[in-house]
Coordinates of C-alpha atoms in Angstrom, one line a residue:
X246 CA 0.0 0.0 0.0
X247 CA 2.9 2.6 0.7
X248 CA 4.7 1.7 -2.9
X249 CA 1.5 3.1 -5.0
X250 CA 0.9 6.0 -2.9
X251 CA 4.6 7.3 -3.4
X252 CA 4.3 6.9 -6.7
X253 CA 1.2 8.8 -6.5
X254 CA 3.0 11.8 -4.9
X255 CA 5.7 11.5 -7.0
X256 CA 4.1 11.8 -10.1
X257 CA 2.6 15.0 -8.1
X258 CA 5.6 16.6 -7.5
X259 CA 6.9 16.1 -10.9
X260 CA 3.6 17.6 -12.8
X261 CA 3.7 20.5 -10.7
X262 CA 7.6 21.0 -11.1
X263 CA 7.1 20.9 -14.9
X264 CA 4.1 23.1 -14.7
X265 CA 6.1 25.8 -12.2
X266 CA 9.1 25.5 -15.6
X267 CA 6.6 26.1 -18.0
X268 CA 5.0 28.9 -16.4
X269 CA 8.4 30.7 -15.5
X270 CA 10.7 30.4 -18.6
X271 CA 7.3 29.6 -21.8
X272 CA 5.4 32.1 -20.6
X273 CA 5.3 35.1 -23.3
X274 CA 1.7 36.2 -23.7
X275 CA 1.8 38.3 -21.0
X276 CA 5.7 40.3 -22.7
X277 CA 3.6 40.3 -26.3
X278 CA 1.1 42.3 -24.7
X279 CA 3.0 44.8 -23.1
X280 CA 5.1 45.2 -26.4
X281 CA 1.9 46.4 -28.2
X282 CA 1.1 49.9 -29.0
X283 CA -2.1 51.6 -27.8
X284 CA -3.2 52.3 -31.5
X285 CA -2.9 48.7 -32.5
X286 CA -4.8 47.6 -29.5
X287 CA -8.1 49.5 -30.5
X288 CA -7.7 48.4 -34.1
X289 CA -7.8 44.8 -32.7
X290 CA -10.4 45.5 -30.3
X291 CA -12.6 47.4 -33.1
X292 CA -12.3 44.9 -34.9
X293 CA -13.0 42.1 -32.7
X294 CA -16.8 44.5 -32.1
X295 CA -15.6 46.3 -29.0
X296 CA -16.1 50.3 -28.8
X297 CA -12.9 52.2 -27.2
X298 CA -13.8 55.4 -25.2
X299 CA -11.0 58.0 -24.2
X300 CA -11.8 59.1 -20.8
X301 CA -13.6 62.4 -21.7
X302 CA -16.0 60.4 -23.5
X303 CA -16.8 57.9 -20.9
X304 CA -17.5 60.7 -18.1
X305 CA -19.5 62.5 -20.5
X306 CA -21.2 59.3 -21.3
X307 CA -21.7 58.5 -17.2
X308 CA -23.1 61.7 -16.4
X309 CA -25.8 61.4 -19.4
X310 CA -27.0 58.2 -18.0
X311 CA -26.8 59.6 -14.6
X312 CA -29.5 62.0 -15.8
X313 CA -31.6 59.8 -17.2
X314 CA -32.0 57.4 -14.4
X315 CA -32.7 60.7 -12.2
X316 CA -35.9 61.7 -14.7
X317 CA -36.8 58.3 -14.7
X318 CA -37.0 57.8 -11.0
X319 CA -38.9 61.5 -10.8
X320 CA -41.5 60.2 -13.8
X321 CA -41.4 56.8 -11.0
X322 CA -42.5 58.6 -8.6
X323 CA -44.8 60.8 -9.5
X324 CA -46.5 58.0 -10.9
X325 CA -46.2 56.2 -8.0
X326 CA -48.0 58.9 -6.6
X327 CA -51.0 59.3 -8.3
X328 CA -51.8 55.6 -8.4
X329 CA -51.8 55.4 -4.9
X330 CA -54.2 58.7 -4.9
X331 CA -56.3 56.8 -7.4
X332 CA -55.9 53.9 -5.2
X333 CA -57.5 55.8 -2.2
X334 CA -60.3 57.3 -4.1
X335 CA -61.6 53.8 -5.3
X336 CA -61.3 52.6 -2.0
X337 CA -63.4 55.2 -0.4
X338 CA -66.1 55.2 -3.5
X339 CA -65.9 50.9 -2.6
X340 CA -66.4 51.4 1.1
X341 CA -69.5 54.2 0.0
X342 CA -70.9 51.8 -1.6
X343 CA -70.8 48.9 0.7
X344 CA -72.0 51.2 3.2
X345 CA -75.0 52.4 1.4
X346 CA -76.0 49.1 0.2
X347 CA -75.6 47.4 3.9
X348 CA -77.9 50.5 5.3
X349 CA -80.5 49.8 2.3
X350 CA -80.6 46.2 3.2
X351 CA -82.8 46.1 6.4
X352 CA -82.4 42.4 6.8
X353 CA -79.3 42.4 9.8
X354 CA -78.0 38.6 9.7
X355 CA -75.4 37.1 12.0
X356 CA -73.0 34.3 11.3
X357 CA -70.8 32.4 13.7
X358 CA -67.7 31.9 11.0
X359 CA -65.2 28.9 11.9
X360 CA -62.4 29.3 10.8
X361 CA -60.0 26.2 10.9
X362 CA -56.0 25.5 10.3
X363 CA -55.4 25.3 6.1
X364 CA -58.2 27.2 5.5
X365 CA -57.6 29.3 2.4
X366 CA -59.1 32.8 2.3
X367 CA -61.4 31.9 -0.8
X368 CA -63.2 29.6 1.5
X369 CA -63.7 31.8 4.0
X370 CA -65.3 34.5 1.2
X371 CA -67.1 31.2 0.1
X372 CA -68.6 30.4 3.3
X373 CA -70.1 34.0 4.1
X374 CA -71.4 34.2 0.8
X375 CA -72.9 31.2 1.3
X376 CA -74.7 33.0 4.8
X377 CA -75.4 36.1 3.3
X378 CA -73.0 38.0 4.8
X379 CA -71.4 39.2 1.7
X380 CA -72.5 39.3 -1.8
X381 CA -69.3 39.1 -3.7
X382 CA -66.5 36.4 -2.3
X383 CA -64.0 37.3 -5.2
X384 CA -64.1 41.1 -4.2
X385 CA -63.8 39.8 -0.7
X386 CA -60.9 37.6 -1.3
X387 CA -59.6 40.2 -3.1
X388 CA -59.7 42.6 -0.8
X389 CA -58.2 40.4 1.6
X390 CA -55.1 39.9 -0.2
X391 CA -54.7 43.6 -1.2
X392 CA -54.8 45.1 2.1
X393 CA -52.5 41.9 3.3
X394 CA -55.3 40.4 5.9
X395 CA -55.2 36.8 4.3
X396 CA -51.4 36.1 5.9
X397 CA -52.9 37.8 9.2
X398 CA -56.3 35.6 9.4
X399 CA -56.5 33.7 12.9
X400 CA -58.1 30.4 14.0
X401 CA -61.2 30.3 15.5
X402 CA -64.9 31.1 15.7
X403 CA -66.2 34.7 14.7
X404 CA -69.6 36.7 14.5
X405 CA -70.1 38.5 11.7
X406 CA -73.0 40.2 10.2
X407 CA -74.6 41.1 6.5
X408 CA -74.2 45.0 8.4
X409 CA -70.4 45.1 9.0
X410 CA -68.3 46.0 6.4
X411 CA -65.5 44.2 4.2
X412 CA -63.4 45.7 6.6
X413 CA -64.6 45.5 9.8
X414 CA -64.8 41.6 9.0
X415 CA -61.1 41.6 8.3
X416 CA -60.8 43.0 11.2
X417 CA -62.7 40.7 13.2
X418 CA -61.4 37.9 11.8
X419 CA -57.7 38.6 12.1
X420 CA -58.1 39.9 15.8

């Protein structure tokens, strides 16, 4: 066992020995590089596709791009800014609406609303749907998931009525 594992190392030592010669005394590449003159080095490089830029160029070229991802993140913003105004105004005509159509409803019904471990948010639209709760369980579930209730929804048993809002049973149910 000892007379193939020192032949093992030996044949180490010597590859790296020869690879150390080579690398000291063959290498060239790096003198036939240094030995070529800037002009010929952007003719190869032109021609190889590459674009050469003298260093006034290249600032001039930064600072251009620096102004166009500053009006770009301005234009971002202000965007930005009047979705979420946009965002608001719906929200508010949504919640008018619920309101006025839960006070036109004179009907008041109550639900007890279980809600168990694994229970996905659509089935919990389903099921007051199904009571009469709420009319719509896709706005519901929706809204839910917009306003970031469906990670926060606990276990448990709930009373919720046709009068309370979208929500006010968010609320209730993530208490």
């Amino acid at each position: 066992m000892k007379q193939p594992v020192r032949l093992f190392s030996l044949g180490l030592f010597t590859a790296s020995l020869i690879v150390l010669i080579l690398f000291l005394f063959v290498d060239d590449s790096k003198k036939n590089v240094e030995n070529i003159p800037n002009d010929e080095m952007i003719t190869a490089l032109q021609a190889d596709g590459y674009r050469v830029l003298s260093e006034s160029e290249y600032i001039s070229l930064s600072v251009n791009n620096d102004k166009d991802k500053q009006e770009a993140e301005k234009t971002e913003q202000a965007s930005a800014e009047g979705q979420a105004e946009d965002n608001n105004s719906a929200e508010k005509a949504d919640e008018d609406k619920e309101n006025k159509a839960d006070e036109t409803e004179k009907e008041e019904k109550t639900y007890t609303l279980t809600i168990k471990s694994g229970m996905a948010s659509s089935e919990i639209s389903d099921a007051l749907v199904e009571n009469g709760i709420i009319d719509d369980a896709g706005k519901f579930s929706k809204f839910l998931k917009d306003k970031g209730y469906d990670t926060k929804v606990q276990l448990g048993k709930f009373k919720v009525s046709s009068s309370m809002n979208q929500k006010e049973i968010a609320e209730e149910i993530t208490k």
